[in-house]
mmCIF file of C-alpha atoms and ligand atoms in Angstrom:
data_model
loop_
_atom_site.group_PDB
_atom_site.id
_atom_site.type_symbol
_atom_site.label_atom_id
_atom_site.label_comp_id
_atom_site.label_asym_id
_atom_site.label_seq_id
_atom_site.Cartn_x
_atom_site.Cartn_y
_atom_site.Cartn_z
ATOM 1 C CA MET A 171 -46.984 -28.017 1.667
ATOM 2 C CA SER A 172 -49.985 -25.937 2.330
ATOM 3 C CA THR A 173 -53.069 -26.612 0.258
ATOM 4 C CA GLU A 174 -52.812 -22.989 -0.978
ATOM 5 C CA THR A 175 -49.411 -23.546 -2.547
ATOM 6 C CA TYR A 176 -50.698 -25.087 -5.723
ATOM 7 C CA LYS A 177 -54.270 -23.782 -5.621
ATOM 8 C CA ASN A 178 -54.233 -22.169 -9.045
ATOM 9 C CA GLU A 179 -52.420 -25.075 -10.675
ATOM 10 C CA LEU A 180 -54.851 -27.569 -9.152
ATOM 11 C CA ASP A 181 -57.892 -25.580 -10.148
ATOM 12 C CA LEU A 182 -56.610 -25.266 -13.695
ATOM 13 C CA ALA A 183 -55.834 -29.017 -13.796
ATOM 14 C CA CYS A 184 -59.267 -29.905 -12.485
ATOM 15 C CA ASP A 185 -60.894 -27.774 -15.129
ATOM 16 C CA LYS A 186 -58.871 -29.482 -17.851
ATOM 17 C CA PHE A 187 -59.637 -32.873 -16.390
ATOM 18 C CA ARG A 188 -63.384 -32.076 -16.175
ATOM 19 C CA ALA A 189 -63.353 -31.041 -19.885
ATOM 20 C CA ILE A 190 -61.751 -34.344 -20.852
ATOM 21 C CA LEU A 191 -64.287 -36.319 -18.873
ATOM 22 C CA GLU A 192 -67.160 -34.359 -20.376
ATOM 23 C CA SER A 193 -66.000 -35.008 -23.926
ATOM 24 C CA GLN A 194 -65.500 -38.733 -23.159
ATOM 25 C CA LEU A 195 -68.988 -38.969 -21.642
ATOM 26 C CA LYS A 196 -70.369 -37.425 -24.803
ATOM 27 C CA ARG A 197 -68.546 -40.095 -26.782
ATOM 28 C CA VAL A 198 -70.104 -42.844 -24.577
ATOM 29 C CA GLU A 199 -73.541 -41.384 -25.322
ATOM 30 C CA ASN A 200 -72.754 -41.360 -29.046
ATOM 31 C CA MET A 201 -71.668 -45.000 -28.848
ATOM 32 C CA LYS A 202 -74.832 -45.934 -27.062
ATOM 33 C CA ALA A 203 -76.922 -44.306 -29.809
ATOM 34 C CA GLN A 204 -75.005 -45.958 -32.621
ATOM 35 C CA GLY A 205 -76.742 -48.361 -34.989
ATOM 36 C CA GLY A 206 -75.366 -51.273 -36.978
ATOM 37 C CA PHE A 207 -72.750 -51.639 -39.690
ATOM 38 C CA ILE A 208 -73.299 -50.019 -43.101
ATOM 39 C CA ASP A 209 -74.309 -52.444 -45.816
ATOM 40 C CA TYR A 210 -72.076 -51.788 -48.855
ATOM 41 C CA SER A 211 -74.079 -54.080 -51.127
ATOM 42 C CA ALA A 212 -77.049 -51.672 -50.786
ATOM 43 C CA LEU A 213 -75.043 -48.782 -52.257
ATOM 44 C CA ASP A 214 -75.337 -47.771 -55.925
ATOM 45 C CA THR A 215 -71.791 -46.405 -55.865
ATOM 46 C CA LEU A 216 -69.054 -47.162 -53.402
ATOM 47 C CA ILE A 217 -66.504 -44.387 -53.051
ATOM 48 C CA ILE A 218 -62.897 -45.259 -52.241
ATOM 49 C CA GLY A 219 -60.962 -42.205 -51.082
ATOM 50 C CA VAL A 220 -57.205 -42.309 -51.594
ATOM 51 C CA CYS A 221 -54.748 -40.277 -49.484
ATOM 52 C CA GLY A 222 -51.059 -40.670 -50.307
ATOM 53 C CA GLY A 223 -49.760 -39.254 -47.042
ATOM 54 C CA ASP A 224 -46.129 -38.263 -46.419
ATOM 55 C CA GLY A 225 -42.668 -39.707 -46.982
ATOM 56 C CA ILE A 226 -42.794 -43.041 -48.858
ATOM 57 C CA GLY A 227 -46.647 -42.876 -48.482
ATOM 58 C CA PRO A 228 -47.489 -41.519 -51.944
ATOM 59 C CA THR A 229 -45.193 -44.120 -53.655
ATOM 60 C CA ILE A 230 -46.555 -47.142 -51.945
ATOM 61 C CA THR A 231 -50.180 -45.963 -51.963
ATOM 62 C CA LYS A 232 -49.988 -45.369 -55.739
ATOM 63 C CA GLU A 233 -48.957 -48.993 -56.244
ATOM 64 C CA SER A 234 -51.764 -50.283 -53.996
ATOM 65 C CA ARG A 235 -54.266 -48.168 -55.815
ATOM 66 C CA ARG A 236 -53.004 -49.412 -59.192
ATOM 67 C CA VAL A 237 -53.466 -53.009 -58.174
ATOM 68 C CA LEU A 238 -56.949 -52.262 -56.746
ATOM 69 C CA GLU A 239 -57.965 -50.489 -59.935
ATOM 70 C CA PHE A 240 -56.740 -53.459 -61.872
ATOM 71 C CA MET A 241 -58.811 -55.822 -59.790
ATOM 72 C CA LEU A 242 -61.916 -53.649 -59.714
ATOM 73 C CA LYS A 243 -61.832 -52.511 -63.359
ATOM 74 C CA ASP A 244 -65.287 -54.000 -64.147
ATOM 75 C CA GLU A 245 -66.891 -52.326 -61.157
ATOM 76 C CA VAL A 246 -65.227 -49.054 -62.033
ATOM 77 C CA ALA A 247 -66.373 -49.280 -65.646
ATOM 78 C CA LYS A 248 -69.975 -49.895 -64.455
ATOM 79 C CA GLY A 249 -69.778 -46.984 -62.034
ATOM 80 C CA LYS A 250 -70.275 -49.258 -59.010
ATOM 81 C CA VAL A 251 -66.893 -48.245 -57.586
ATOM 82 C CA VAL A 252 -65.281 -44.771 -57.802
ATOM 83 C CA PHE A 253 -61.740 -43.910 -56.744
ATOM 84 C CA ARG A 254 -61.429 -40.385 -55.446
ATOM 85 C CA ASP A 255 -58.126 -38.575 -54.681
ATOM 86 C CA ILE A 256 -58.015 -36.677 -51.419
ATOM 87 C CA ASP A 257 -55.081 -34.249 -51.243
ATOM 88 C CA GLY A 258 -54.176 -32.193 -48.256
ATOM 89 C CA LEU A 259 -53.313 -34.878 -45.732
ATOM 90 C CA THR A 260 -49.614 -33.941 -45.960
ATOM 91 C CA ILE A 261 -47.575 -32.789 -42.997
ATOM 92 C CA GLU A 262 -46.967 -29.402 -44.738
ATOM 93 C CA ASN A 263 -50.717 -28.708 -45.107
ATOM 94 C CA ARG A 264 -51.546 -30.037 -41.633
ATOM 95 C CA ILE A 265 -48.936 -27.749 -40.107
ATOM 96 C CA ALA A 266 -50.110 -24.810 -42.251
ATOM 97 C CA LYS A 267 -53.723 -25.331 -41.126
ATOM 98 C CA GLY A 268 -52.629 -26.227 -37.511
ATOM 99 C CA LYS A 269 -54.850 -29.328 -37.483
ATOM 100 C CA ALA A 270 -54.251 -33.091 -37.473
ATOM 101 C CA ILE A 271 -56.856 -33.244 -40.272
ATOM 102 C CA PRO A 272 -57.800 -29.934 -41.917
ATOM 103 C CA ASP A 273 -61.533 -29.317 -41.949
ATOM 104 C CA ASP A 274 -61.869 -29.499 -45.779
ATOM 105 C CA VAL A 275 -59.947 -32.793 -45.842
ATOM 106 C CA LEU A 276 -62.155 -34.240 -43.107
ATOM 107 C CA ALA A 277 -65.234 -33.295 -45.080
ATOM 108 C CA GLU A 278 -63.832 -35.013 -48.168
ATOM 109 C CA LEU A 279 -63.041 -38.142 -46.106
ATOM 110 C CA LYS A 280 -66.526 -38.218 -44.729
ATOM 111 C CA ALA A 281 -67.964 -38.151 -48.243
ATOM 112 C CA CYS A 282 -66.305 -41.506 -48.971
ATOM 113 C CA HIS A 283 -67.202 -44.954 -47.770
ATOM 114 C CA VAL A 284 -63.769 -46.469 -47.407
ATOM 115 C CA ILE A 285 -60.277 -44.943 -47.462
ATOM 116 C CA LEU A 286 -56.943 -46.190 -48.630
ATOM 117 C CA LYS A 287 -54.399 -44.147 -46.702
ATOM 118 C CA GLY A 288 -50.592 -43.983 -46.941
ATOM 119 C CA PRO A 289 -48.526 -43.394 -43.797
ATOM 120 C CA THR A 290 -48.436 -39.854 -42.468
ATOM 121 C CA THR A 291 -45.719 -38.143 -40.522
ATOM 122 C CA THR A 292 -46.524 -37.626 -36.854
ATOM 123 C CA PRO A 293 -44.854 -34.667 -35.144
ATOM 124 C CA GLN A 294 -43.168 -35.662 -31.892
ATOM 125 C CA LYS A 295 -42.673 -33.442 -28.904
ATOM 126 C CA GLY A 296 -39.292 -31.733 -29.188
ATOM 127 C CA SER A 297 -39.018 -32.344 -32.927
ATOM 128 C CA GLY A 298 -39.382 -28.636 -33.640
ATOM 129 C CA MET A 299 -42.665 -29.330 -35.420
ATOM 130 C CA PRO A 300 -45.915 -28.005 -33.917
ATOM 131 C CA ASN A 301 -47.607 -30.330 -31.451
ATOM 132 C CA ILE A 302 -50.413 -31.523 -33.705
ATOM 133 C CA GLU A 303 -52.069 -34.836 -33.156
ATOM 134 C CA SER A 304 -51.148 -37.754 -35.422
ATOM 135 C CA ALA A 305 -53.345 -37.823 -38.548
ATOM 136 C CA ASN A 306 -53.887 -41.600 -38.097
ATOM 137 C CA VAL A 307 -55.020 -41.195 -34.541
ATOM 138 C CA ALA A 308 -57.252 -38.257 -35.448
ATOM 139 C CA MET A 309 -58.806 -40.108 -38.399
ATOM 140 C CA ARG A 310 -59.534 -43.222 -36.267
ATOM 141 C CA LYS A 311 -61.280 -41.028 -33.703
ATOM 142 C CA GLU A 312 -63.110 -38.665 -36.171
ATOM 143 C CA LEU A 313 -64.502 -41.577 -38.188
ATOM 144 C CA ASP A 314 -64.911 -43.752 -35.078
ATOM 145 C CA LEU A 315 -62.792 -46.560 -36.541
ATOM 146 C CA PHE A 316 -62.828 -48.555 -33.354
ATOM 147 C CA ALA A 317 -61.151 -51.781 -34.499
ATOM 148 C CA ASN A 318 -57.659 -52.041 -35.875
ATOM 149 C CA ILE A 319 -57.234 -55.444 -37.348
ATOM 150 C CA ARG A 320 -53.695 -56.565 -38.067
ATOM 151 C CA PRO A 321 -53.040 -60.017 -39.586
ATOM 152 C CA VAL A 322 -49.580 -61.588 -39.476
ATOM 153 C CA LYS A 323 -48.695 -64.811 -41.322
ATOM 154 C CA VAL A 324 -45.494 -66.911 -41.442
ATOM 155 C CA PRO A 325 -46.777 -70.030 -43.239
ATOM 156 C CA GLU A 326 -43.611 -72.114 -42.858
ATOM 157 C CA GLU A 327 -43.800 -71.681 -39.071
ATOM 158 C CA GLY A 328 -47.533 -72.179 -38.767
ATOM 159 C CA ILE A 329 -48.003 -68.555 -37.619
ATOM 160 C CA ASN A 330 -51.387 -67.115 -38.460
ATOM 161 C CA TRP A 331 -52.289 -64.397 -36.034
ATOM 162 C CA THR A 332 -54.979 -61.761 -36.241
ATOM 163 C CA ILE A 333 -54.520 -58.939 -33.769
ATOM 164 C CA PHE A 334 -57.615 -56.990 -32.828
ATOM 165 C CA ARG A 335 -56.429 -53.712 -31.420
ATOM 166 C CA GLU A 336 -58.931 -51.345 -29.853
ATOM 167 C CA ASN A 337 -58.437 -48.190 -31.819
ATOM 168 C CA THR A 338 -60.159 -45.206 -30.205
ATOM 169 C CA GLU A 339 -59.477 -45.493 -26.477
ATOM 170 C CA GLY A 340 -56.659 -46.334 -24.036
ATOM 171 C CA GLY A 341 -53.710 -44.099 -24.053
ATOM 172 C CA TYR A 342 -54.713 -42.746 -27.459
ATOM 173 C CA ALA A 343 -58.181 -41.388 -26.570
ATOM 174 C CA VAL A 344 -56.799 -38.107 -25.178
ATOM 175 C CA GLY A 345 -53.125 -38.715 -25.973
ATOM 176 C CA SER A 346 -52.612 -35.064 -26.959
ATOM 177 C CA SER A 347 -54.488 -33.699 -23.995
ATOM 178 C CA GLY A 348 -52.114 -34.558 -21.202
ATOM 179 C CA PHE A 349 -50.632 -31.507 -19.470
ATOM 180 C CA ASN A 350 -48.002 -30.258 -17.038
ATOM 181 C CA VAL A 351 -49.872 -29.607 -13.761
ATOM 182 C CA THR A 352 -46.747 -27.795 -12.397
ATOM 183 C CA GLU A 353 -43.335 -27.582 -13.840
ATOM 184 C CA ASP A 354 -42.529 -30.773 -11.930
ATOM 185 C CA LEU A 355 -45.696 -32.788 -12.360
ATOM 186 C CA ALA A 356 -47.018 -34.054 -15.711
ATOM 187 C CA CYS A 357 -50.133 -36.071 -16.340
ATOM 188 C CA ASP A 358 -51.517 -38.172 -19.305
ATOM 189 C CA PHE A 359 -54.734 -40.110 -19.304
ATOM 190 C CA THR A 360 -55.953 -43.523 -20.372
ATOM 191 C CA ILE A 361 -59.576 -44.183 -21.046
ATOM 192 C CA THR A 362 -61.656 -47.370 -21.156
ATOM 193 C CA THR A 363 -65.416 -47.491 -21.739
ATOM 194 C CA LYS A 364 -67.813 -50.426 -21.442
ATOM 195 C CA GLN A 365 -69.183 -49.690 -24.940
ATOM 196 C CA GLY A 366 -65.683 -49.410 -26.432
ATOM 197 C CA SER A 367 -64.501 -52.756 -24.984
ATOM 198 C CA ASP A 368 -67.723 -54.495 -25.838
ATOM 199 C CA ARG A 369 -67.709 -53.526 -29.534
ATOM 200 C CA ILE A 370 -64.059 -54.479 -30.225
ATOM 201 C CA ALA A 371 -64.547 -57.770 -28.305
ATOM 202 C CA ARG A 372 -67.648 -58.610 -30.286
ATOM 203 C CA LEU A 373 -65.827 -58.025 -33.581
ATOM 204 C CA ALA A 374 -62.869 -60.241 -32.484
ATOM 205 C CA TYR A 375 -65.014 -63.118 -31.232
ATOM 206 C CA ASP A 376 -67.271 -62.943 -34.311
ATOM 207 C CA TYR A 377 -64.162 -63.110 -36.497
ATOM 208 C CA ALA A 378 -62.913 -66.158 -34.513
ATOM 209 C CA ARG A 379 -66.273 -67.839 -34.859
ATOM 210 C CA LYS A 380 -66.640 -67.171 -38.597
ATOM 211 C CA ASN A 381 -63.147 -68.407 -39.251
ATOM 212 C CA GLY A 382 -63.346 -71.483 -37.085
ATOM 213 C CA LEU A 383 -60.643 -70.208 -34.702
ATOM 214 C CA ASP A 384 -61.144 -71.636 -31.201
ATOM 215 C CA ARG A 385 -58.958 -69.376 -29.208
ATOM 216 C CA VAL A 386 -58.886 -65.666 -28.271
ATOM 217 C CA SER A 387 -55.954 -64.324 -26.200
ATOM 218 C CA LEU A 388 -56.561 -61.156 -24.189
ATOM 219 C CA VAL A 389 -53.523 -58.938 -23.601
ATOM 220 C CA THR A 390 -53.435 -56.252 -20.865
ATOM 221 C CA LYS A 391 -51.464 -55.090 -17.859
ATOM 222 C CA ALA A 392 -54.400 -55.464 -15.554
ATOM 223 C CA ASN A 393 -52.054 -56.478 -12.752
ATOM 224 C CA VAL A 394 -50.822 -52.857 -12.675
ATOM 225 C CA ILE A 395 -53.294 -50.707 -14.613
ATOM 226 C CA LYS A 396 -56.072 -52.136 -12.555
ATOM 227 C CA THR A 397 -59.117 -50.020 -13.402
ATOM 228 C CA THR A 398 -59.044 -49.416 -17.145
ATOM 229 C CA ASP A 399 -57.308 -52.653 -18.165
ATOM 230 C CA GLY A 400 -59.272 -54.522 -15.464
ATOM 231 C CA ASN A 401 -62.568 -53.311 -17.011
ATOM 232 C CA PHE A 402 -61.382 -54.162 -20.483
ATOM 233 C CA LEU A 403 -60.759 -57.742 -19.318
ATOM 234 C CA GLU A 404 -64.103 -58.041 -17.560
ATOM 235 C CA ASP A 405 -65.990 -56.644 -20.532
ATOM 236 C CA CYS A 406 -64.162 -59.020 -22.947
ATOM 237 C CA HIS A 407 -64.971 -61.995 -20.684
ATOM 238 C CA ALA A 408 -68.684 -60.952 -20.664
ATOM 239 C CA VAL A 409 -68.681 -61.092 -24.474
ATOM 240 C CA ALA A 410 -66.739 -64.384 -24.454
ATOM 241 C CA LYS A 411 -69.660 -66.049 -22.561
ATOM 242 C CA GLU A 412 -71.644 -65.735 -25.784
ATOM 243 C CA TYR A 413 -69.002 -67.797 -27.620
ATOM 244 C CA PRO A 414 -68.720 -70.937 -25.491
ATOM 245 C CA GLU A 415 -66.897 -72.872 -28.225
ATOM 246 C CA ILE A 416 -64.000 -70.414 -28.015
ATOM 247 C CA THR A 417 -61.345 -70.624 -25.305
ATOM 248 C CA THR A 418 -60.275 -67.329 -23.841
ATOM 249 C CA ASP A 419 -56.887 -66.880 -22.158
ATOM 250 C CA GLU A 420 -55.265 -63.912 -20.572
ATOM 251 C CA TRP A 421 -51.705 -62.573 -20.940
ATOM 252 C CA TYR A 422 -49.901 -59.585 -19.572
ATOM 253 C CA ALA A 423 -48.406 -57.467 -22.329
ATOM 254 C CA ASP A 424 -44.830 -58.000 -21.182
ATOM 255 C CA ILE A 425 -45.012 -61.770 -21.127
ATOM 256 C CA MET A 426 -46.920 -61.763 -24.416
ATOM 257 C CA THR A 427 -43.986 -59.913 -26.110
ATOM 258 C CA ALA A 428 -41.768 -62.677 -24.748
ATOM 259 C CA LYS A 429 -44.080 -65.534 -25.839
ATOM 260 C CA LEU A 430 -44.213 -64.188 -29.409
ATOM 261 C CA VAL A 431 -40.497 -64.946 -29.696
ATOM 262 C CA ASP A 432 -40.943 -68.412 -28.156
ATOM 263 C CA LYS A 433 -40.942 -70.680 -31.175
ATOM 264 C CA LYS A 434 -42.488 -73.579 -29.234
ATOM 265 C CA ARG A 435 -45.524 -71.531 -28.093
ATOM 266 C CA ARG A 436 -46.154 -68.826 -30.619
ATOM 267 C CA ALA A 437 -47.794 -70.825 -33.413
ATOM 268 C CA SER A 438 -50.623 -71.679 -31.021
ATOM 269 C CA PHE A 439 -51.853 -68.022 -30.766
ATOM 270 C CA LYS A 440 -54.782 -67.242 -33.161
ATOM 271 C CA VAL A 441 -56.806 -64.182 -32.299
ATOM 272 C CA ILE A 442 -55.106 -61.599 -29.985
ATOM 273 C CA LEU A 443 -57.385 -58.973 -28.515
ATOM 274 C CA CYS A 444 -55.993 -55.944 -26.706
ATOM 275 C CA PRO A 445 -56.348 -52.295 -25.763
ATOM 276 C CA ASN A 446 -54.807 -49.677 -28.042
ATOM 277 C CA LEU A 447 -51.274 -49.239 -26.880
ATOM 278 C CA TYR A 448 -50.493 -52.923 -26.327
ATOM 279 C CA GLY A 449 -51.901 -53.642 -29.747
ATOM 280 C CA ASP A 450 -49.635 -50.994 -31.282
ATOM 281 C CA ILE A 451 -46.537 -52.531 -29.720
ATOM 282 C CA ILE A 452 -47.396 -56.138 -30.199
ATOM 283 C CA SER A 453 -48.338 -55.714 -33.855
ATOM 284 C CA ASP A 454 -44.998 -54.238 -34.727
ATOM 285 C CA GLU A 455 -43.234 -57.106 -32.986
ATOM 286 C CA ALA A 456 -45.543 -59.666 -34.685
ATOM 287 C CA ALA A 457 -44.981 -58.121 -38.167
ATOM 288 C CA GLU A 458 -41.224 -58.484 -37.708
ATOM 289 C CA PHE A 459 -41.508 -62.283 -37.936
ATOM 290 C CA GLN A 460 -43.256 -61.922 -41.270
ATOM 291 C CA GLY A 461 -40.458 -59.777 -42.726
ATOM 292 C CA GLY A 462 -40.843 -56.421 -40.969
ATOM 293 C CA VAL A 463 -43.419 -53.708 -40.558
ATOM 294 C CA GLY A 464 -43.099 -52.933 -44.235
ATOM 295 C CA THR A 465 -44.897 -56.147 -45.046
ATOM 296 C CA ALA A 466 -47.958 -55.583 -42.808
ATOM 297 C CA GLY A 467 -51.240 -53.776 -43.564
ATOM 298 C CA CYS A 468 -54.289 -53.243 -41.411
ATOM 299 C CA ALA A 469 -57.914 -52.463 -41.489
ATOM 300 C CA ASN A 470 -59.463 -49.726 -39.320
ATOM 301 C CA ILE A 471 -63.107 -50.552 -39.073
ATOM 302 C CA GLY A 472 -66.051 -48.588 -37.870
ATOM 303 C CA LYS A 473 -69.797 -48.909 -38.371
ATOM 304 C CA ARG A 474 -70.041 -46.179 -41.096
ATOM 305 C CA TYR A 475 -66.455 -45.836 -42.333
ATOM 306 C CA ALA A 476 -63.360 -47.987 -42.798
ATOM 307 C CA MET A 477 -59.775 -47.049 -43.492
ATOM 308 C CA PHE A 478 -56.987 -49.328 -44.746
ATOM 309 C CA GLU A 479 -53.309 -48.538 -44.251
ATOM 310 C CA ALA A 480 -49.828 -49.771 -43.569
ATOM 311 C CA ILE A 481 -48.860 -50.435 -39.921
ATOM 312 C CA HIS A 482 -45.682 -48.524 -40.258
ATOM 313 C CA GLY A 483 -44.655 -44.805 -40.486
ATOM 314 C CA SER A 484 -43.705 -42.591 -43.442
ATOM 315 C CA ALA A 485 -39.995 -43.454 -43.408
ATOM 316 C CA PRO A 486 -38.718 -39.907 -44.167
ATOM 317 C CA ARG A 487 -35.137 -41.163 -44.047
ATOM 318 C CA MET A 488 -35.776 -43.288 -47.218
ATOM 319 C CA VAL A 489 -37.024 -40.179 -49.017
ATOM 320 C CA ASN A 490 -34.102 -38.036 -47.812
ATOM 321 C CA GLU A 491 -31.697 -40.676 -49.049
ATOM 322 C CA GLY A 492 -33.453 -40.812 -52.422
ATOM 323 C CA ARG A 493 -34.726 -44.385 -51.840
ATOM 324 C CA ALA A 494 -38.486 -43.878 -51.940
ATOM 325 C CA ILE A 495 -38.826 -45.606 -55.282
ATOM 326 C CA TYR A 496 -37.436 -48.783 -53.619
ATOM 327 C CA ALA A 497 -40.016 -48.720 -50.822
ATOM 328 C CA ASP A 498 -41.874 -52.009 -50.191
ATOM 329 C CA PRO A 499 -45.546 -51.688 -51.211
ATOM 330 C CA CYS A 500 -46.492 -54.951 -49.514
ATOM 331 C CA SER A 501 -47.972 -53.249 -46.446
ATOM 332 C CA MET A 502 -50.358 -51.249 -48.624
ATOM 333 C CA LEU A 503 -51.076 -54.254 -50.817
ATOM 334 C CA ARG A 504 -51.985 -56.270 -47.718
ATOM 335 C CA ALA A 505 -54.219 -53.302 -46.766
ATOM 336 C CA ALA A 506 -55.851 -53.604 -50.155
ATOM 337 C CA VAL A 507 -56.659 -57.327 -49.484
ATOM 338 C CA MET A 508 -58.514 -56.241 -46.373
ATOM 339 C CA LEU A 509 -60.287 -53.453 -48.254
ATOM 340 C CA LEU A 510 -61.524 -55.848 -50.933
ATOM 341 C CA SER A 511 -62.761 -58.267 -48.270
ATOM 342 C CA HIS A 512 -64.502 -55.517 -46.370
ATOM 343 C CA ILE A 513 -66.396 -54.225 -49.336
ATOM 344 C CA GLY A 514 -67.730 -57.681 -50.140
ATOM 345 C CA HIS A 515 -65.205 -58.875 -52.775
ATOM 346 C CA GLN A 516 -63.890 -61.857 -50.825
ATOM 347 C CA ASP A 517 -63.004 -63.761 -53.984
ATOM 348 C CA LYS A 518 -60.797 -60.907 -55.149
ATOM 349 C CA ALA A 519 -59.325 -60.482 -51.701
ATOM 350 C CA ASP A 520 -58.373 -64.184 -51.671
ATOM 351 C CA ARG A 521 -56.803 -63.884 -55.145
ATOM 352 C CA LEU A 522 -54.760 -60.866 -54.177
ATOM 353 C CA GLU A 523 -53.654 -62.490 -50.995
ATOM 354 C CA ARG A 524 -52.618 -65.626 -52.912
ATOM 355 C CA ALA A 525 -50.694 -63.473 -55.432
ATOM 356 C CA LEU A 526 -48.908 -61.634 -52.613
ATOM 357 C CA ASP A 527 -48.002 -64.905 -50.876
ATOM 358 C CA ILE A 528 -46.564 -66.209 -54.172
ATOM 359 C CA CYS A 529 -44.564 -63.014 -54.807
ATOM 360 C CA ALA A 530 -43.383 -62.406 -51.295
ATOM 361 C CA PHE A 531 -42.959 -65.887 -49.764
ATOM 362 C CA GLU A 532 -42.892 -68.534 -52.425
ATOM 363 C CA GLU A 533 -41.678 -67.693 -55.900
ATOM 364 C CA LYS A 534 -39.859 -64.426 -54.858
ATOM 365 C CA ARG A 535 -38.831 -63.546 -58.432
ATOM 366 C CA LEU A 536 -38.286 -59.961 -57.236
ATOM 367 C CA THR A 537 -37.124 -58.931 -53.811
ATOM 368 C CA ILE A 538 -37.495 -55.530 -52.221
ATOM 369 C CA THR A 539 -34.553 -54.457 -50.170
ATOM 370 C CA GLY A 540 -35.391 -50.787 -49.668
ATOM 371 C CA ARG A 541 -32.407 -49.796 -51.779
ATOM 372 C CA ASP A 542 -31.094 -50.152 -55.360
ATOM 373 C CA THR A 543 -29.996 -53.690 -54.585
ATOM 374 C CA GLY A 544 -33.630 -54.729 -54.945
ATOM 375 C CA ALA A 545 -36.693 -54.135 -57.140
ATOM 376 C CA THR A 546 -38.540 -50.847 -57.219
ATOM 377 C CA CYS A 547 -41.984 -50.409 -55.719
ATOM 378 C CA GLU A 548 -43.491 -50.186 -59.245
ATOM 379 C CA GLN A 549 -41.686 -53.319 -60.522
ATOM 380 C CA PHE A 550 -43.095 -55.177 -57.567
ATOM 381 C CA GLY A 551 -46.602 -53.886 -58.335
ATOM 382 C CA ASN A 552 -46.206 -55.144 -61.920
ATOM 383 C CA TYR A 553 -45.034 -58.492 -60.632
ATOM 384 C CA VAL A 554 -48.126 -58.776 -58.429
ATOM 385 C CA MET A 555 -50.416 -57.929 -61.346
ATOM 386 C CA ASP A 556 -48.633 -60.398 -63.660
ATOM 387 C CA THR A 557 -49.114 -63.037 -60.956
ATOM 388 C CA LEU A 558 -52.796 -62.092 -60.584
ATOM 389 C CA THR A 559 -53.213 -62.530 -64.345
ATOM 390 C CA SER A 560 -51.624 -65.956 -64.279
ATOM 391 C CA LEU A 561 -53.937 -66.984 -61.407
ATOM 392 C CA SER A 562 -57.168 -66.207 -63.285
HETATM 393 C C1 IPM B 741 -49.648 -47.414 -36.020
HETATM 394 C C2 IPM B 741 -48.678 -46.277 -35.820
HETATM 395 C C3 IPM B 741 -49.467 -45.092 -35.165
HETATM 396 C C4 IPM B 741 -49.967 -45.543 -33.855
HETATM 397 C C5 IPM B 741 -48.606 -43.826 -35.011
HETATM 398 C C6 IPM B 741 -48.011 -43.426 -36.348
HETATM 399 C C7 IPM B 741 -49.319 -42.691 -34.395
HETATM 400 O O1 IPM B 741 -47.609 -46.655 -34.994
HETATM 401 O O2 IPM B 741 -50.615 -47.279 -36.764
HETATM 402 O O3 IPM B 741 -49.439 -48.453 -35.368
HETATM 403 O O4 IPM B 741 -49.280 -45.425 -32.804
HETATM 404 O O5 IPM B 741 -51.099 -46.044 -33.843
HETATM 405 MG MG1 MG B 742 -47.596 -48.699 -34.447
#
């Protein structure tokens, strides 16, 4: 092959690569300039934006909002908390505007403090839909929600894991900017920055310290993805030095997926800290032990904004088969627990968590099966609110 053969293709690829690196360097500078976390207690009014999303999203988000409004009714009456509907994060509108998050929707999101968001449909290459970026991924990046925190609990097995997934980097940072260099050669990119690894590690170790958890497990594939995963490990270890009471251990992502099914070992994991993609995969696997992804919620935390959502997708099949009303709202209710905790209502968060544990694991007066053999989403919401009332 002469160097001239692919000259144009290589020049074009280098230009694209340069643009990616420039935008990532700008992001690094922004991270360096960033201050501390917003103090919600200093706000006169806290605004909670609510986006229903697609598929079963509006159904399960409505239930979570209803429970949140029930728990925050005094704060709402006093004007301390406001719920604000944000429309337009639907797949139809995103396709019409040709953007993962249309500009007007983004402006509305940025006018809130925290967001309760239902699952959104992500177009996949070859699906016939335009290649727009996932709304989740775009929101995490636009609002700089760098930590995705995913708790999983199976009380009878002693499982109580909190997964800290880095949320703005790795394979997701420029996941829609990969390209075909020639018709034979394709390239995607994975990104790690010192600032990005440091801030997620700090949050995970702080969480472990505050909750008296003495172990953090790092998950990478640093044996193969040597530079980016290698740096992530190094940066996490540097943070770990400031937490001498906490033991840090390292796992490769493949063996971690195996150990999570090992009943003798798995209960000993506590905090699991990982780059974006491994966190995505491991958190679905972890949620399966608790009853499936439908039962798991998560917090996406940044310094200025935070967003709370289910860990699963929009389940369009359930809607097509007319089963949306039977969707399990537990993921969005668990997300509501994390929202309450994040805005400083730990007592309310604890009560809702207790009510959910009673409804989903202990008393189980209603079960959700995803079809007409089980309760509806709304009936389950009522059950949770009845349980909350009986707790107080
Ligand atoms: C999640 C989801 C998203 C992700 C998808 C919908 C883009 O799987 O929140 O885990 O990969 O992060
Ligand atoms: Mg996922």
